[in-house]
Amino acid sequence: MSESRTERTDVTDVPHLTDRTGAAESLAERAAALDAADELAERRKLFTLDDDSVYLDGNSLGALPRHVPERIQDVISRQWGELRIRSWTEGGWWTAPERIGDRIAPLVGAGPGQIVVGDSTSVNVFKAVVAAVRLLDPAEPARDEILVDATTFPTDGYIARSAARMTGRPIVPLDPENLLGALGPRTAVVLVNHVDFRTGRLHDLPGITAAAHEAGALVVWDLCHSAGALPVGLDAHGVDLAVGCTYKYLNGGPGSPAFLYVAERHQARFDSPLPGWNAHTDPFAMAQDFAPADGAVRGRVGTPDILSMLALEASLDVWEGVRVEAVRAKSLALTDFFLECVEAYAPPGRVRSVTPAAHAERGSQVALRCAEAPAVMETLIARGVIGDLRRPDLLRFGFTPLYVGFADAERAARVLAEVLTEVPAGPPA
C-alpha cells in the first residue's frame, strides 16, 4: 500500500474498540475501565515515567526501565572498577552478544543460536544485504537485482545502494505494493521494512517472504519498528536474514546495539563482508587468515560495546512473563481507541490518519497528516504529550503497550484537539 493509498484511510473508517453502552458514557470513563482490565497495566511501574506527561515516542526511544541504572552502576563500579579485565570471562562480557541474542529471539519468533547482538542497524543491514548476495547460487549469474523498498528508512536505501555497488548488482527501488509484481528470474535479494516508519503500515512478512522464495530470491527484513511491538515469526515464516534496533520497543537505551538474525539453514554459508576478529573461530589465536566461527557468531565484528550491551540485557528483564500476543492485542486496542478519541475530539478536517485502519496492515503507531504539524507537535510537547514529527506534515504517536495506557491515549487526543483549536489552520493544500 503506497502513501497515496493510506491517505484515503480516514479516522472515520476505524471501527470503535467496543460498542458504546450509552450516550452518557465518556471516553475518559471507558479509558479507565479498559486500563482496569489490562493485563499489562502493572508493567508501567517497571519504567521511569511521570504522571505529568504522556510519552508516545517509544517508537523512537523506549522509556528507561527503573532497575537499569543500578545494574549498570554494578557493571561500572564492580565489573569494570574491580574485576577489570577478568570481567570478560567472570562477568560474561565475551558471550554477551549471543546470550542477549537468545533473549531477544523469542520476541521475534526465532529459536536459539540465530541472533547475535552488536553494531548498529546500519552496519547490520550492510552485513545482511552483502551476505545475502553471497548466498546466491553462482550457477544463476542472471539473478542479479537487489529490490529495495523505496519508502524505507533512508539508511536502508543508502546501505543497499552501497552494497549494490560493492557487489556489482543493479538496485531496483520500488513501492512495497508493487514488490510482488516485480519479483522474477533476475531478483536476487529483497530488502523490506516490516513496518513503515512514517505511516506505521505493516507489510506482509509471510506473504512477501514466500513469494520471494518462490521466485528464487532471498529476503532481508528490517524489524526496527516491529521487534517488541508485534509477533514477527522469523522461523515460522522462513525468513532468511533480519536486522533490528533495540532502543525503540525493546527499551534498550539510546544507541543500544542492534541485532542480526541469520537463519540456521544459512549459517554455514553466511559470508560477512566485515570479518572481524570477534567472528573468528579462535579469536585469540591472532591468526592472519580468517576462519569464520560456527553459527550466528560469525555475524560479530569487533569488540562489543559492553556498557550499552549490558544496559540492553538488563532492560530485557521487563519482558519476563510477557506474551508478545498480549502486547499485539493491546497495541491494536490502544491505536483503535486513540483514533476513536481523535475522531470525537478533533476539529473536523484538521488531521487525517495515514495509518491503515485494517489491523493486519497496522504496526504500533499512528501517523496523522496535519498541515500545521511542526507547530502542533511543538505545542503538544510543551503541554506534556510527547510524540514526534516527520516533516513536512506528519504527527507520529508511538504506542508501547508495556507502559502506555488507554487514559494516556484519551488524554493525548484531547490535548491534540485543544492544540488544533489554538494553532491557526493554514491555507488549503
PDB file of N, CA and C in Angstrom, residues 66-163:
ATOM      1  N   ARG A  66      13.249   0.991  35.374  1.00  0.00           N
ATOM      2  CA  ARG A  66      13.724   1.550  36.637  1.00  0.00           C
ATOM      3  C   ARG A  66      14.984   0.871  37.180  1.00  0.00           C
ATOM      4  N   HIS A  67      15.129  -0.408  36.944  1.00  0.00           N
ATOM      5  CA  HIS A  67      16.231  -1.139  37.569  1.00  0.00           C
ATOM      6  C   HIS A  67      17.550  -1.021  36.818  1.00  0.00           C
ATOM      7  N   VAL A  68      17.533  -0.448  35.620  1.00  0.00           N
ATOM      8  CA  VAL A  68      18.749  -0.432  34.794  1.00  0.00           C
ATOM      9  C   VAL A  68      19.874   0.401  35.402  1.00  0.00           C
ATOM     10  N   PRO A  69      19.628   1.609  35.931  1.00  0.00           N
ATOM     11  CA  PRO A  69      20.756   2.376  36.485  1.00  0.00           C
ATOM     12  C   PRO A  69      21.539   1.628  37.562  1.00  0.00           C
ATOM     13  N   GLU A  70      20.847   0.944  38.454  1.00  0.00           N
ATOM     14  CA  GLU A  70      21.549   0.193  39.497  1.00  0.00           C
ATOM     15  C   GLU A  70      22.372  -0.940  38.897  1.00  0.00           C
ATOM     16  N   ARG A  71      21.818  -1.608  37.883  1.00  0.00           N
ATOM     17  CA  ARG A  71      22.542  -2.704  37.230  1.00  0.00           C
ATOM     18  C   ARG A  71      23.789  -2.177  36.527  1.00  0.00           C
ATOM     19  N   ILE A  72      23.670  -1.054  35.876  1.00  0.00           N
ATOM     20  CA  ILE A  72      24.816  -0.502  35.158  1.00  0.00           C
ATOM     21  C   ILE A  72      25.844   0.067  36.136  1.00  0.00           C
ATOM     22  N   GLN A  73      25.380   0.564  37.269  1.00  0.00           N
ATOM     23  CA  GLN A  73      26.327   1.009  38.290  1.00  0.00           C
ATOM     24  C   GLN A  73      27.214  -0.148  38.746  1.00  0.00           C
ATOM     25  N   ASP A  74      26.636  -1.330  38.829  1.00  0.00           N
ATOM     26  CA  ASP A  74      27.431  -2.517  39.178  1.00  0.00           C
ATOM     27  C   ASP A  74      28.429  -2.851  38.082  1.00  0.00           C
ATOM     28  N   VAL A  75      27.983  -2.739  36.831  1.00  0.00           N
ATOM     29  CA  VAL A  75      28.903  -3.003  35.712  1.00  0.00           C
ATOM     30  C   VAL A  75      30.091  -2.049  35.759  1.00  0.00           C
ATOM     31  N   ILE A  76      29.806  -0.775  36.059  1.00  0.00           N
ATOM     32  CA  ILE A  76      30.882   0.222  36.078  1.00  0.00           C
ATOM     33  C   ILE A  76      31.761   0.069  37.321  1.00  0.00           C
ATOM     34  N   SER A  77      31.129   0.009  38.482  1.00  0.00           N
ATOM     35  CA  SER A  77      31.897   0.052  39.728  1.00  0.00           C
ATOM     36  C   SER A  77      32.587  -1.270  40.060  1.00  0.00           C
ATOM     37  N   ARG A  78      31.845  -2.379  39.927  1.00  0.00           N
ATOM     38  CA  ARG A  78      32.421  -3.656  40.329  1.00  0.00           C
ATOM     39  C   ARG A  78      33.105  -4.386  39.169  1.00  0.00           C
ATOM     40  N   GLN A  79      32.328  -4.563  38.060  1.00  0.00           N
ATOM     41  CA  GLN A  79      32.892  -5.355  36.972  1.00  0.00           C
ATOM     42  C   GLN A  79      34.066  -4.645  36.303  1.00  0.00           C
ATOM     43  N   TRP A  80      33.868  -3.379  35.961  1.00  0.00           N
ATOM     44  CA  TRP A  80      34.957  -2.621  35.335  1.00  0.00           C
ATOM     45  C   TRP A  80      35.941  -2.122  36.394  1.00  0.00           C
ATOM     46  N   GLY A  81      35.400  -1.601  37.503  1.00  0.00           N
ATOM     47  CA  GLY A  81      36.259  -0.981  38.503  1.00  0.00           C
ATOM     48  C   GLY A  81      37.072  -1.949  39.317  1.00  0.00           C
ATOM     49  N   GLU A  82      36.521  -3.125  39.638  1.00  0.00           N
ATOM     50  CA  GLU A  82      37.227  -4.074  40.494  1.00  0.00           C
ATOM     51  C   GLU A  82      37.746  -5.296  39.722  1.00  0.00           C
ATOM     52  N   LEU A  83      36.861  -5.963  38.998  1.00  0.00           N
ATOM     53  CA  LEU A  83      37.307  -7.143  38.252  1.00  0.00           C
ATOM     54  C   LEU A  83      38.152  -6.776  37.039  1.00  0.00           C
ATOM     55  N   ARG A  84      37.852  -5.612  36.477  1.00  0.00           N
ATOM     56  CA  ARG A  84      38.577  -5.127  35.305  1.00  0.00           C
ATOM     57  C   ARG A  84      38.619  -6.188  34.194  1.00  0.00           C
ATOM     58  N   ILE A  85      39.779  -6.552  33.698  1.00  0.00           N
ATOM     59  CA  ILE A  85      39.875  -7.430  32.541  1.00  0.00           C
ATOM     60  C   ILE A  85      39.254  -8.797  32.796  1.00  0.00           C
ATOM     61  N   ARG A  86      39.172  -9.206  34.068  1.00  0.00           N
ATOM     62  CA  ARG A  86      38.598 -10.506  34.393  1.00  0.00           C
ATOM     63  C   ARG A  86      37.121 -10.584  34.045  1.00  0.00           C
ATOM     64  N   SER A  87      36.460  -9.416  33.890  1.00  0.00           N
ATOM     65  CA  SER A  87      35.033  -9.424  33.586  1.00  0.00           C
ATOM     66  C   SER A  87      34.717  -9.978  32.207  1.00  0.00           C
ATOM     67  N   TRP A  88      35.700 -10.011  31.327  1.00  0.00           N
ATOM     68  CA  TRP A  88      35.446 -10.622  30.022  1.00  0.00           C
ATOM     69  C   TRP A  88      35.056 -12.087  30.186  1.00  0.00           C
ATOM     70  N   THR A  89      35.605 -12.745  31.205  1.00  0.00           N
ATOM     71  CA  THR A  89      35.249 -14.139  31.468  1.00  0.00           C
ATOM     72  C   THR A  89      34.338 -14.259  32.680  1.00  0.00           C
ATOM     73  N   GLU A  90      34.747 -13.717  33.823  1.00  0.00           N
ATOM     74  CA  GLU A  90      33.969 -13.866  35.048  1.00  0.00           C
ATOM     75  C   GLU A  90      32.654 -13.100  34.997  1.00  0.00           C
ATOM     76  N   GLY A  91      32.625 -11.984  34.276  1.00  0.00           N
ATOM     77  CA  GLY A  91      31.402 -11.188  34.147  1.00  0.00           C
ATOM     78  C   GLY A  91      30.568 -11.545  32.944  1.00  0.00           C
ATOM     79  N   GLY A  92      31.047 -12.484  32.129  1.00  0.00           N
ATOM     80  CA  GLY A  92      30.293 -12.908  30.954  1.00  0.00           C
ATOM     81  C   GLY A  92      30.265 -11.907  29.824  1.00  0.00           C
ATOM     82  N   TRP A  93      31.227 -10.981  29.825  1.00  0.00           N
ATOM     83  CA  TRP A  93      31.221  -9.975  28.764  1.00  0.00           C
ATOM     84  C   TRP A  93      31.385 -10.598  27.382  1.00  0.00           C
ATOM     85  N   TRP A  94      32.286 -11.573  27.292  1.00  0.00           N
ATOM     86  CA  TRP A  94      32.629 -12.098  25.965  1.00  0.00           C
ATOM     87  C   TRP A  94      31.430 -12.752  25.276  1.00  0.00           C
ATOM     88  N   THR A  95      30.603 -13.413  26.015  1.00  0.00           N
ATOM     89  CA  THR A  95      29.477 -14.145  25.422  1.00  0.00           C
ATOM     90  C   THR A  95      28.191 -13.316  25.363  1.00  0.00           C
ATOM     91  N   ALA A  96      28.260 -12.065  25.764  1.00  0.00           N
ATOM     92  CA  ALA A  96      27.052 -11.241  25.815  1.00  0.00           C
ATOM     93  C   ALA A  96      26.329 -11.132  24.470  1.00  0.00           C
ATOM     94  N   PRO A  97      27.013 -10.951  23.335  1.00  0.00           N
ATOM     95  CA  PRO A  97      26.278 -10.794  22.070  1.00  0.00           C
ATOM     96  C   PRO A  97      25.363 -11.975  21.737  1.00  0.00           C
ATOM     97  N   GLU A  98      25.814 -13.201  22.009  1.00  0.00           N
ATOM     98  CA  GLU A  98      24.972 -14.367  21.731  1.00  0.00           C
ATOM     99  C   GLU A  98      23.941 -14.577  22.831  1.00  0.00           C
ATOM    100  N   ARG A  99      24.352 -14.353  24.077  1.00  0.00           N
ATOM    101  CA  ARG A  99      23.435 -14.548  25.203  1.00  0.00           C
ATOM    102  C   ARG A  99      22.233 -13.605  25.105  1.00  0.00           C
ATOM    103  N   ILE A 100      22.505 -12.341  24.796  1.00  0.00           N
ATOM    104  CA  ILE A 100      21.416 -11.373  24.677  1.00  0.00           C
ATOM    105  C   ILE A 100      20.601 -11.652  23.417  1.00  0.00           C
ATOM    106  N   GLY A 101      21.269 -12.121  22.373  1.00  0.00           N
ATOM    107  CA  GLY A 101      20.545 -12.512  21.159  1.00  0.00           C
ATOM    108  C   GLY A 101      19.519 -13.594  21.442  1.00  0.00           C
ATOM    109  N   ASP A 102      19.887 -14.544  22.294  1.00  0.00           N
ATOM    110  CA  ASP A 102      18.952 -15.615  22.642  1.00  0.00           C
ATOM    111  C   ASP A 102      17.792 -15.098  23.488  1.00  0.00           C
ATOM    112  N   ARG A 103      17.979 -13.984  24.196  1.00  0.00           N
ATOM    113  CA  ARG A 103      16.875 -13.401  24.962  1.00  0.00           C
ATOM    114  C   ARG A 103      15.922 -12.627  24.050  1.00  0.00           C
ATOM    115  N   ILE A 104      16.453 -12.037  22.987  1.00  0.00           N
ATOM    116  CA  ILE A 104      15.609 -11.318  22.030  1.00  0.00           C
ATOM    117  C   ILE A 104      14.853 -12.305  21.141  1.00  0.00           C
ATOM    118  N   ALA A 105      15.456 -13.451  20.887  1.00  0.00           N
ATOM    119  CA  ALA A 105      14.906 -14.408  19.926  1.00  0.00           C
ATOM    120  C   ALA A 105      13.425 -14.720  20.118  1.00  0.00           C
ATOM    121  N   PRO A 106      12.960 -15.034  21.331  1.00  0.00           N
ATOM    122  CA  PRO A 106      11.527 -15.350  21.468  1.00  0.00           C
ATOM    123  C   PRO A 106      10.612 -14.174  21.132  1.00  0.00           C
ATOM    124  N   LEU A 107      11.111 -12.963  21.261  1.00  0.00           N
ATOM    125  CA  LEU A 107      10.293 -11.784  20.983  1.00  0.00           C
ATOM    126  C   LEU A 107      10.075 -11.578  19.491  1.00  0.00           C
ATOM    127  N   VAL A 108      10.912 -12.206  18.663  1.00  0.00           N
ATOM    128  CA  VAL A 108      10.755 -12.088  17.207  1.00  0.00           C
ATOM    129  C   VAL A 108      10.534 -13.456  16.561  1.00  0.00           C
ATOM    130  N   GLY A 109      10.235 -14.453  17.384  1.00  0.00           N
ATOM    131  CA  GLY A 109       9.906 -15.764  16.845  1.00  0.00           C
ATOM    132  C   GLY A 109      11.082 -16.513  16.273  1.00  0.00           C
ATOM    133  N   ALA A 110      12.205 -16.482  16.959  1.00  0.00           N
ATOM    134  CA  ALA A 110      13.403 -17.187  16.498  1.00  0.00           C
ATOM    135  C   ALA A 110      13.866 -18.176  17.565  1.00  0.00           C
ATOM    136  N   GLY A 111      14.400 -19.289  17.113  1.00  0.00           N
ATOM    137  CA  GLY A 111      14.989 -20.244  18.031  1.00  0.00           C
ATOM    138  C   GLY A 111      16.363 -19.775  18.464  1.00  0.00           C
ATOM    139  N   PRO A 112      16.954 -20.442  19.461  1.00  0.00           N
ATOM    140  CA  PRO A 112      18.274 -20.041  19.960  1.00  0.00           C
ATOM    141  C   PRO A 112      19.364 -20.214  18.904  1.00  0.00           C
ATOM    142  N   GLY A 113      20.439 -19.443  19.076  1.00  0.00           N
ATOM    143  CA  GLY A 113      21.605 -19.589  18.213  1.00  0.00           C
ATOM    144  C   GLY A 113      21.502 -18.925  16.859  1.00  0.00           C
ATOM    145  N   GLN A 114      20.480 -18.083  16.651  1.00  0.00           N
ATOM    146  CA  GLN A 114      20.303 -17.459  15.339  1.00  0.00           C
ATOM    147  C   GLN A 114      20.398 -15.940  15.372  1.00  0.00           C
ATOM    148  N   ILE A 115      20.506 -15.350  16.569  1.00  0.00           N
ATOM    149  CA  ILE A 115      20.594 -13.897  16.688  1.00  0.00           C
ATOM    150  C   ILE A 115      21.851 -13.531  17.452  1.00  0.00           C
ATOM    151  N   VAL A 116      22.577 -12.572  16.913  1.00  0.00           N
ATOM    152  CA  VAL A 116      23.749 -12.023  17.588  1.00  0.00           C
ATOM    153  C   VAL A 116      23.537 -10.515  17.710  1.00  0.00           C
ATOM    154  N   VAL A 117      23.925  -9.960  18.858  1.00  0.00           N
ATOM    155  CA  VAL A 117      23.718  -8.544  19.131  1.00  0.00           C
ATOM    156  C   VAL A 117      25.042  -7.806  19.009  1.00  0.00           C
ATOM    157  N   GLY A 118      25.005  -6.651  18.362  1.00  0.00           N
ATOM    158  CA  GLY A 118      26.205  -5.838  18.227  1.00  0.00           C
ATOM    159  C   GLY A 118      26.134  -4.935  17.016  1.00  0.00           C
ATOM    160  N   ASP A 119      26.903  -3.848  17.049  1.00  0.00           N
ATOM    161  CA  ASP A 119      26.963  -2.884  15.957  1.00  0.00           C
ATOM    162  C   ASP A 119      25.627  -2.146  15.830  1.00  0.00           C
ATOM    163  N   SER A 120      25.515  -1.292  14.845  1.00  0.00           N
ATOM    164  CA  SER A 120      24.295  -0.512  14.631  1.00  0.00           C
ATOM    165  C   SER A 120      23.406  -1.208  13.610  1.00  0.00           C
ATOM    166  N   THR A 121      22.178  -0.729  13.501  1.00  0.00           N
ATOM    167  CA  THR A 121      21.287  -1.261  12.477  1.00  0.00           C
ATOM    168  C   THR A 121      21.896  -1.091  11.090  1.00  0.00           C
ATOM    169  N   SER A 122      22.477   0.066  10.839  1.00  0.00           N
ATOM    170  CA  SER A 122      23.055   0.328   9.518  1.00  0.00           C
ATOM    171  C   SER A 122      24.138  -0.682   9.165  1.00  0.00           C
ATOM    172  N   VAL A 123      25.027  -0.941  10.126  1.00  0.00           N
ATOM    173  CA  VAL A 123      26.106  -1.905   9.883  1.00  0.00           C
ATOM    174  C   VAL A 123      25.531  -3.294   9.638  1.00  0.00           C
ATOM    175  N   ASN A 124      24.499  -3.663  10.394  1.00  0.00           N
ATOM    176  CA  ASN A 124      23.914  -4.985  10.227  1.00  0.00           C
ATOM    177  C   ASN A 124      23.142  -5.114   8.919  1.00  0.00           C
ATOM    178  N   VAL A 125      22.520  -4.029   8.458  1.00  0.00           N
ATOM    179  CA  VAL A 125      21.881  -4.060   7.137  1.00  0.00           C
ATOM    180  C   VAL A 125      22.939  -4.326   6.069  1.00  0.00           C
ATOM    181  N   PHE A 126      24.085  -3.670   6.188  1.00  0.00           N
ATOM    182  CA  PHE A 126      25.168  -3.876   5.219  1.00  0.00           C
ATOM    183  C   PHE A 126      25.627  -5.333   5.225  1.00  0.00           C
ATOM    184  N   LYS A 127      25.864  -5.873   6.424  1.00  0.00           N
ATOM    185  CA  LYS A 127      26.280  -7.277   6.519  1.00  0.00           C
ATOM    186  C   LYS A 127      25.245  -8.181   5.850  1.00  0.00           C
ATOM    187  N   ALA A 128      23.975  -7.949   6.173  1.00  0.00           N
ATOM    188  CA  ALA A 128      22.925  -8.849   5.718  1.00  0.00           C
ATOM    189  C   ALA A 128      22.736  -8.804   4.205  1.00  0.00           C
ATOM    190  N   VAL A 129      22.727  -7.603   3.630  1.00  0.00           N
ATOM    191  CA  VAL A 129      22.487  -7.496   2.187  1.00  0.00           C
ATOM    192  C   VAL A 129      23.649  -8.108   1.401  1.00  0.00           C
ATOM    193  N   VAL A 130      24.872  -7.764   1.768  1.00  0.00           N
ATOM    194  CA  VAL A 130      26.020  -8.324   1.051  1.00  0.00           C
ATOM    195  C   VAL A 130      26.083  -9.830   1.245  1.00  0.00           C
ATOM    196  N   ALA A 131      25.867 -10.291   2.475  1.00  0.00           N
ATOM    197  CA  ALA A 131      25.903 -11.733   2.732  1.00  0.00           C
ATOM    198  C   ALA A 131      24.802 -12.451   1.961  1.00  0.00           C
ATOM    199  N   ALA A 132      23.633 -11.817   1.820  1.00  0.00           N
ATOM    200  CA  ALA A 132      22.552 -12.436   1.054  1.00  0.00           C
ATOM    201  C   ALA A 132      22.957 -12.629  -0.400  1.00  0.00           C
ATOM    202  N   VAL A 133      23.601 -11.615  -0.971  1.00  0.00           N
ATOM    203  CA  VAL A 133      24.080 -11.754  -2.353  1.00  0.00           C
ATOM    204  C   VAL A 133      25.075 -12.907  -2.450  1.00  0.00           C
ATOM    205  N   ARG A 134      25.953 -13.027  -1.458  1.00  0.00           N
ATOM    206  CA  ARG A 134      26.963 -14.088  -1.474  1.00  0.00           C
ATOM    207  C   ARG A 134      26.369 -15.474  -1.259  1.00  0.00           C
ATOM    208  N   LEU A 135      25.160 -15.538  -0.721  1.00  0.00           N
ATOM    209  CA  LEU A 135      24.497 -16.825  -0.523  1.00  0.00           C
ATOM    210  C   LEU A 135      23.853 -17.348  -1.804  1.00  0.00           C
ATOM    211  N   LEU A 136      23.742 -16.503  -2.810  1.00  0.00           N
ATOM    212  CA  LEU A 136      23.065 -16.909  -4.042  1.00  0.00           C
ATOM    213  C   LEU A 136      23.836 -18.004  -4.765  1.00  0.00           C
ATOM    214  N   ASP A 137      23.100 -18.781  -5.534  1.00  0.00           N
ATOM    215  CA  ASP A 137      23.691 -19.866  -6.316  1.00  0.00           C
ATOM    216  C   ASP A 137      24.525 -19.276  -7.453  1.00  0.00           C
ATOM    217  N   PRO A 138      25.847 -19.511  -7.464  1.00  0.00           N
ATOM    218  CA  PRO A 138      26.680 -18.957  -8.551  1.00  0.00           C
ATOM    219  C   PRO A 138      26.312 -19.501  -9.919  1.00  0.00           C
ATOM    220  N   ALA A 139      25.526 -20.560  -9.942  1.00  0.00           N
ATOM    221  CA  ALA A 139      25.103 -21.120 -11.227  1.00  0.00           C
ATOM    222  C   ALA A 139      23.994 -20.286 -11.868  1.00  0.00           C
ATOM    223  N   GLU A 140      23.517 -19.264 -11.149  1.00  0.00           N
ATOM    224  CA  GLU A 140      22.467 -18.385 -11.692  1.00  0.00           C
ATOM    225  C   GLU A 140      22.982 -16.949 -11.782  1.00  0.00           C
ATOM    226  N   PRO A 141      23.939 -16.665 -12.652  1.00  0.00           N
ATOM    227  CA  PRO A 141      24.509 -15.313 -12.734  1.00  0.00           C
ATOM    228  C   PRO A 141      23.511 -14.256 -13.171  1.00  0.00           C
ATOM    229  N   ALA A 142      22.443 -14.669 -13.840  1.00  0.00           N
ATOM    230  CA  ALA A 142      21.449 -13.688 -14.298  1.00  0.00           C
ATOM    231  C   ALA A 142      20.596 -13.175 -13.135  1.00  0.00           C
ATOM    232  N   ARG A 143      20.650 -13.848 -12.003  1.00  0.00           N
ATOM    233  CA  ARG A 143      19.871 -13.401 -10.843  1.00  0.00           C
ATOM    234  C   ARG A 143      20.680 -12.324 -10.137  1.00  0.00           C
ATOM    235  N   ASP A 144      20.424 -11.056 -10.484  1.00  0.00           N
ATOM    236  CA  ASP A 144      21.340 -10.005 -10.052  1.00  0.00           C
ATOM    237  C   ASP A 144      20.685  -8.792  -9.394  1.00  0.00           C
ATOM    238  N   GLU A 145      19.369  -8.628  -9.469  1.00  0.00           N
ATOM    239  CA  GLU A 145      18.754  -7.397  -8.988  1.00  0.00           C
ATOM    240  C   GLU A 145      18.532  -7.409  -7.468  1.00  0.00           C
ATOM    241  N   ILE A 146      18.827  -6.269  -6.839  1.00  0.00           N
ATOM    242  CA  ILE A 146      18.508  -6.062  -5.433  1.00  0.00           C
ATOM    243  C   ILE A 146      17.299  -5.141  -5.372  1.00  0.00           C
ATOM    244  N   LEU A 147      16.180  -5.682  -4.911  1.00  0.00           N
ATOM    245  CA  LEU A 147      14.949  -4.890  -4.798  1.00  0.00           C
ATOM    246  C   LEU A 147      14.902  -4.248  -3.414  1.00  0.00           C
ATOM    247  N   VAL A 148      14.616  -2.946  -3.386  1.00  0.00           N
ATOM    248  CA  VAL A 148      14.621  -2.197  -2.137  1.00  0.00           C
ATOM    249  C   VAL A 148      13.330  -1.404  -2.015  1.00  0.00           C
ATOM    250  N   ASP A 149      12.751  -1.464  -0.841  1.00  0.00           N
ATOM    251  CA  ASP A 149      11.582  -0.663  -0.502  1.00  0.00           C
ATOM    252  C   ASP A 149      11.927   0.823  -0.678  1.00  0.00           C
ATOM    253  N   ALA A 150      11.271   1.472  -1.633  1.00  0.00           N
ATOM    254  CA  ALA A 150      11.574   2.877  -1.929  1.00  0.00           C
ATOM    255  C   ALA A 150      11.094   3.817  -0.839  1.00  0.00           C
ATOM    256  N   THR A 151      10.214   3.344   0.043  1.00  0.00           N
ATOM    257  CA  THR A 151       9.708   4.187   1.124  1.00  0.00           C
ATOM    258  C   THR A 151      10.438   3.912   2.435  1.00  0.00           C
ATOM    259  N   THR A 152      11.512   3.142   2.371  1.00  0.00           N
ATOM    260  CA  THR A 152      12.203   2.686   3.562  1.00  0.00           C
ATOM    261  C   THR A 152      12.871   3.818   4.331  1.00  0.00           C
ATOM    262  N   PHE A 153      13.265   3.527   5.564  1.00  0.00           N
ATOM    263  CA  PHE A 153      14.073   4.479   6.311  1.00  0.00           C
ATOM    264  C   PHE A 153      15.324   4.765   5.487  1.00  0.00           C
ATOM    265  N   PRO A 154      15.722   6.031   5.330  1.00  0.00           N
ATOM    266  CA  PRO A 154      16.785   6.381   4.386  1.00  0.00           C
ATOM    267  C   PRO A 154      18.062   5.555   4.510  1.00  0.00           C
ATOM    268  N   THR A 155      18.478   5.238   5.743  1.00  0.00           N
ATOM    269  CA  THR A 155      19.717   4.472   5.902  1.00  0.00           C
ATOM    270  C   THR A 155      19.682   3.171   5.123  1.00  0.00           C
ATOM    271  N   ASP A 156      18.559   2.473   5.158  1.00  0.00           N
ATOM    272  CA  ASP A 156      18.484   1.200   4.443  1.00  0.00           C
ATOM    273  C   ASP A 156      18.746   1.401   2.956  1.00  0.00           C
ATOM    274  N   GLY A 157      18.198   2.480   2.409  1.00  0.00           N
ATOM    275  CA  GLY A 157      18.444   2.774   0.999  1.00  0.00           C
ATOM    276  C   GLY A 157      19.893   3.120   0.725  1.00  0.00           C
ATOM    277  N   TYR A 158      20.485   3.950   1.593  1.00  0.00           N
ATOM    278  CA  TYR A 158      21.895   4.302   1.411  1.00  0.00           C
ATOM    279  C   TYR A 158      22.768   3.044   1.429  1.00  0.00           C
ATOM    280  N   ILE A 159      22.546   2.201   2.436  1.00  0.00           N
ATOM    281  CA  ILE A 159      23.350   0.992   2.599  1.00  0.00           C
ATOM    282  C   ILE A 159      23.146   0.052   1.416  1.00  0.00           C
ATOM    283  N   ALA A 160      21.896  -0.108   0.995  1.00  0.00           N
ATOM    284  CA  ALA A 160      21.613  -1.018  -0.117  1.00  0.00           C
ATOM    285  C   ALA A 160      22.309  -0.557  -1.395  1.00  0.00           C
ATOM    286  N   ARG A 161      22.317   0.748  -1.638  1.00  0.00           N
ATOM    287  CA  ARG A 161      22.991   1.252  -2.838  1.00  0.00           C
ATOM    288  C   ARG A 161      24.496   1.008  -2.766  1.00  0.00           C
ATOM    289  N   SER A 162      25.072   1.176  -1.564  1.00  0.00           N
ATOM    290  CA  SER A 162      26.497   0.901  -1.410  1.00  0.00           C
ATOM    291  C   SER A 162      26.787  -0.589  -1.605  1.00  0.00           C
ATOM    292  N   ALA A 163      25.923  -1.445  -1.038  1.00  0.00           N
ATOM    293  CA  ALA A 163      26.098  -2.892  -1.204  1.00  0.00           C
ATOM    294  C   ALA A 163      25.971  -3.282  -2.669  1.00  0.00           C
TER     295      ALA A 163
END
